[in-house]
mmCIF file of C-alpha atoms in Angstrom:
data_model
loop_
_atom_site.group_PDB
_atom_site.id
_atom_site.type_symbol
_atom_site.label_atom_id
_atom_site.label_comp_id
_atom_site.label_asym_id
_atom_site.label_seq_id
_atom_site.Cartn_x
_atom_site.Cartn_y
_atom_site.Cartn_z
ATOM 1 C CA MET A 194 156.770 -21.761 174.020
ATOM 2 C CA ARG A 195 153.645 -23.561 175.459
ATOM 3 C CA ARG A 196 152.343 -20.115 176.576
ATOM 4 C CA ARG A 197 152.891 -18.936 172.987
ATOM 5 C CA ALA A 198 150.630 -21.485 171.248
ATOM 6 C CA VAL A 199 147.685 -21.368 173.932
ATOM 7 C CA VAL A 200 147.597 -17.521 173.020
ATOM 8 C CA LEU A 201 147.823 -18.066 169.081
ATOM 9 C CA ALA A 202 145.262 -20.547 169.400
ATOM 10 C CA ILE A 203 143.015 -18.055 171.187
ATOM 11 C CA ALA A 204 143.888 -15.390 168.746
ATOM 12 C CA ALA A 205 142.826 -17.821 165.926
ATOM 13 C CA ALA A 206 139.476 -18.887 167.471
ATOM 14 C CA ALA A 207 138.988 -15.340 168.149
ATOM 15 C CA ALA A 208 139.477 -14.326 164.729
ATOM 16 C CA TRP A 209 137.380 -17.162 163.372
ATOM 17 C CA ALA A 210 134.590 -15.842 165.383
ATOM 18 C CA ALA A 211 134.808 -12.143 164.113
ATOM 19 C CA LEU A 212 135.060 -13.828 160.351
ATOM 20 C CA TYR A 213 131.360 -15.695 161.507
ATOM 21 C CA LEU A 214 129.724 -12.605 163.272
ATOM 22 C CA LEU A 215 130.939 -10.319 160.159
ATOM 23 C CA ASP A 216 129.479 -13.127 157.788
ATOM 24 C CA LEU A 217 126.202 -13.198 159.259
ATOM 25 C CA ALA A 218 125.491 -9.118 158.777
ATOM 26 C CA PRO A 219 124.967 -8.387 155.482
ATOM 27 C CA ALA A 220 127.088 -5.423 155.381
ATOM 28 C CA GLY A 221 129.647 -7.382 157.357
ATOM 29 C CA ARG A 222 130.299 -9.692 154.251
ATOM 30 C CA ALA A 223 130.606 -6.473 152.185
ATOM 31 C CA VAL A 224 133.593 -5.913 154.375
ATOM 32 C CA LEU A 225 134.880 -9.236 153.557
ATOM 33 C CA LEU A 226 134.864 -8.919 150.025
ATOM 34 C CA VAL A 227 136.911 -5.856 150.020
ATOM 35 C CA ALA A 228 139.682 -6.641 153.125
ATOM 36 C CA GLY A 229 140.146 -10.451 151.583
ATOM 37 C CA PRO A 230 141.720 -8.949 148.186
ATOM 38 C CA VAL A 231 143.249 -6.063 150.585
ATOM 39 C CA LEU A 232 145.380 -8.244 152.482
ATOM 40 C CA LEU A 233 146.054 -10.644 149.663
ATOM 41 C CA VAL A 234 147.561 -7.659 148.072
ATOM 42 C CA ALA A 235 149.444 -5.913 151.122
ATOM 43 C CA ALA A 236 151.302 -9.216 151.844
ATOM 44 C CA PRO A 237 154.036 -9.042 149.314
ATOM 45 C CA LEU A 238 154.434 -5.094 149.752
ATOM 46 C CA ILE A 239 155.224 -5.769 153.656
ATOM 47 C CA VAL A 240 158.443 -7.522 151.821
ATOM 48 C CA VAL A 241 158.999 -4.991 149.236
ATOM 49 C CA ALA A 242 158.766 -2.575 151.489
ATOM 50 C CA ASP A 243 161.635 -3.998 153.920
ATOM 51 C CA ALA A 244 163.831 -4.721 150.691
ATOM 52 C CA ALA A 245 163.163 -0.888 149.693
ATOM 53 C CA ALA A 246 163.991 0.094 153.570
ATOM 54 C CA ARG A 247 167.316 -2.216 152.853
ATOM 55 C CA ARG A 248 168.743 -0.270 149.735
ATOM 56 C CA ARG A 249 168.292 2.846 151.492
ATOM 57 C CA THR A 250 170.499 1.433 154.501
ATOM 58 C CA PRO A 251 173.542 -0.226 152.685
ATOM 59 C CA ALA A 252 176.313 0.134 154.683
ATOM 60 C CA ARG A 253 176.721 -2.589 157.895
ATOM 61 C CA ALA A 254 178.184 -1.777 160.748
ATOM 62 C CA THR A 255 178.887 -4.404 164.215
ATOM 63 C CA GLY A 256 177.145 -2.121 167.410
ATOM 64 C CA THR A 257 176.937 -2.971 171.009
ATOM 65 C CA VAL A 258 174.047 -2.748 173.325
ATOM 66 C CA LEU A 259 173.831 -0.655 175.490
ATOM 67 C CA ALA A 260 170.678 -0.876 177.326
ATOM 68 C CA CYS A 261 167.979 -3.104 176.873
ATOM 69 C CA GLU A 262 164.671 -1.914 178.761
ATOM 70 C CA GLY A 263 161.072 -3.102 178.628
ATOM 71 C CA GLU A 264 158.831 -6.417 180.070
ATOM 72 C CA GLY A 265 158.492 -8.284 177.056
ATOM 73 C CA VAL A 266 154.503 -8.670 177.859
ATOM 74 C CA GLU A 267 153.618 -9.956 174.092
ATOM 75 C CA PRO A 268 154.021 -13.681 173.469
ATOM 76 C CA SER A 269 156.549 -12.977 170.611
ATOM 77 C CA GLY A 270 159.336 -10.986 173.290
ATOM 78 C CA TRP A 271 159.552 -8.543 170.871
ATOM 79 C CA GLU A 272 158.427 -5.773 173.286
ATOM 80 C CA TYR A 273 161.961 -4.167 174.526
ATOM 81 C CA THR A 274 163.870 -0.998 173.460
ATOM 82 C CA LEU A 275 167.026 -1.209 172.484
ATOM 83 C CA THR A 276 169.971 1.310 172.609
ATOM 84 C CA VAL A 277 172.928 0.552 170.602
ATOM 85 C CA ARG A 278 175.784 2.132 170.021
ATOM 86 C CA PHE A 279 177.584 1.633 166.377
ATOM 87 C CA THR A 280 180.764 3.419 164.550
ATOM 88 C CA SER A 281 180.137 4.584 161.167
ATOM 89 C CA ALA A 282 183.035 3.895 158.520
ATOM 90 C CA ASP A 283 183.923 7.687 158.841
ATOM 91 C CA GLY A 284 185.025 6.297 162.379
ATOM 92 C CA ARG A 285 182.212 8.262 164.266
ATOM 93 C CA ASP A 286 180.349 6.501 167.224
ATOM 94 C CA HIS A 287 176.374 6.767 166.816
ATOM 95 C CA VAL A 288 173.617 5.863 168.922
ATOM 96 C CA ILE A 289 170.650 4.587 168.061
ATOM 97 C CA THR A 290 167.277 3.080 169.863
ATOM 98 C CA GLU A 291 164.668 1.229 168.507
ATOM 99 C CA SER A 292 161.440 -0.265 170.150
ATOM 100 C CA GLY A 293 159.663 -3.553 169.698
ATOM 101 C CA ARG A 294 162.691 -5.941 169.113
ATOM 102 C CA PRO A 295 164.061 -9.153 170.466
ATOM 103 C CA ARG A 296 165.548 -9.441 174.025
ATOM 104 C CA ARG A 297 169.027 -8.704 173.709
ATOM 105 C CA ARG A 298 172.017 -8.299 176.848
ATOM 106 C CA PRO A 299 174.153 -5.289 177.367
ATOM 107 C CA SER A 300 177.116 -6.105 175.177
ATOM 108 C CA ASP A 301 175.349 -8.727 172.881
ATOM 109 C CA ARG A 302 176.664 -7.539 169.382
ATOM 110 C CA MET A 303 173.938 -6.725 166.856
ATOM 111 C CA THR A 304 173.878 -5.561 163.013
ATOM 112 C CA VAL A 305 173.184 -2.000 162.121
ATOM 113 C CA ARG A 306 172.138 -0.783 158.262
ATOM 114 C CA TYR A 307 172.969 2.669 158.018
ATOM 115 C CA ASP A 308 173.219 5.462 155.147
ATOM 116 C CA LEU A 309 176.763 6.421 154.485
ATOM 117 C CA ARG A 310 175.973 10.297 153.410
ATOM 118 C CA ASP A 311 173.445 10.249 156.908
ATOM 119 C CA PRO A 312 174.861 7.686 159.828
ATOM 120 C CA ALA A 313 172.071 8.853 161.830
ATOM 121 C CA ARG A 314 169.727 7.108 159.835
ATOM 122 C CA ALA A 315 170.235 3.916 161.152
ATOM 123 C CA ARG A 316 168.410 0.782 162.104
ATOM 124 C CA LEU A 317 169.159 -2.495 163.616
ATOM 125 C CA ASP A 318 169.318 -5.103 161.228
ATOM 126 C CA LEU A 319 166.967 -7.938 162.237
ATOM 127 C CA GLY A 320 167.674 -9.993 158.932
ATOM 128 C CA THR A 321 164.599 -10.320 156.279
ATOM 129 C CA ALA A 322 162.869 -13.275 158.599
ATOM 130 C CA PRO A 323 159.959 -10.835 160.165
ATOM 131 C CA ALA A 324 159.308 -9.094 157.576
ATOM 132 C CA TRP A 325 158.299 -12.665 155.417
ATOM 133 C CA THR A 326 156.816 -13.476 158.535
ATOM 134 C CA ALA A 327 154.511 -10.326 158.256
ATOM 135 C CA ALA A 328 153.990 -11.234 155.179
ATOM 136 C CA ALA A 329 152.689 -14.688 155.404
ATOM 137 C CA VAL A 330 150.364 -13.883 158.001
ATOM 138 C CA VAL A 331 148.791 -10.958 156.175
ATOM 139 C CA LEU A 332 148.640 -13.592 153.355
ATOM 140 C CA LEU A 333 147.235 -15.995 155.342
ATOM 141 C CA THR A 334 144.890 -13.975 156.895
ATOM 142 C CA GLY A 335 143.475 -12.584 153.589
ATOM 143 C CA ALA A 336 142.971 -15.728 151.953
ATOM 144 C CA ALA A 337 141.231 -16.958 155.306
ATOM 145 C CA VAL A 338 139.079 -13.701 154.621
ATOM 146 C CA THR A 339 138.475 -14.199 150.891
ATOM 147 C CA TRP A 340 137.159 -17.775 151.310
ATOM 148 C CA PHE A 341 134.920 -16.763 154.007
ATOM 149 C CA ALA A 342 133.362 -14.207 151.970
ATOM 150 C CA ALA A 343 133.219 -16.066 148.892
ATOM 151 C CA ARG A 344 131.978 -19.405 150.047
#
């Protein structure tokens, strides 16, 4: 947890320094004036895209983690590739593999969302928290960039 806080502090300082340097250049100020509002508009689109993906895969099943591979080198720890087996409503077994997921142990249970007509179109269901977190980060970044450009 402490390492994550240090990495986030360094990333925030680097982002602030980049904003300051962009603000110094005349062309950089124009970039900030465009980038800020674009990020502000993009933030809610992340949540809308996640909701649309959830509607495309309405069925749920409980899957079993078969393998978890990766180094987990990012502070978030979301650098693992999971292989999960689940049984669809028609009784057939399916195996999916997704990268960039949180660490799980083999035999752990996970919720899988899939399309009833095409169970091969499945994805791991991590809930709505990742989309809302990403939207919040993009929104805060957009607000900071907009404020920096407008001052």
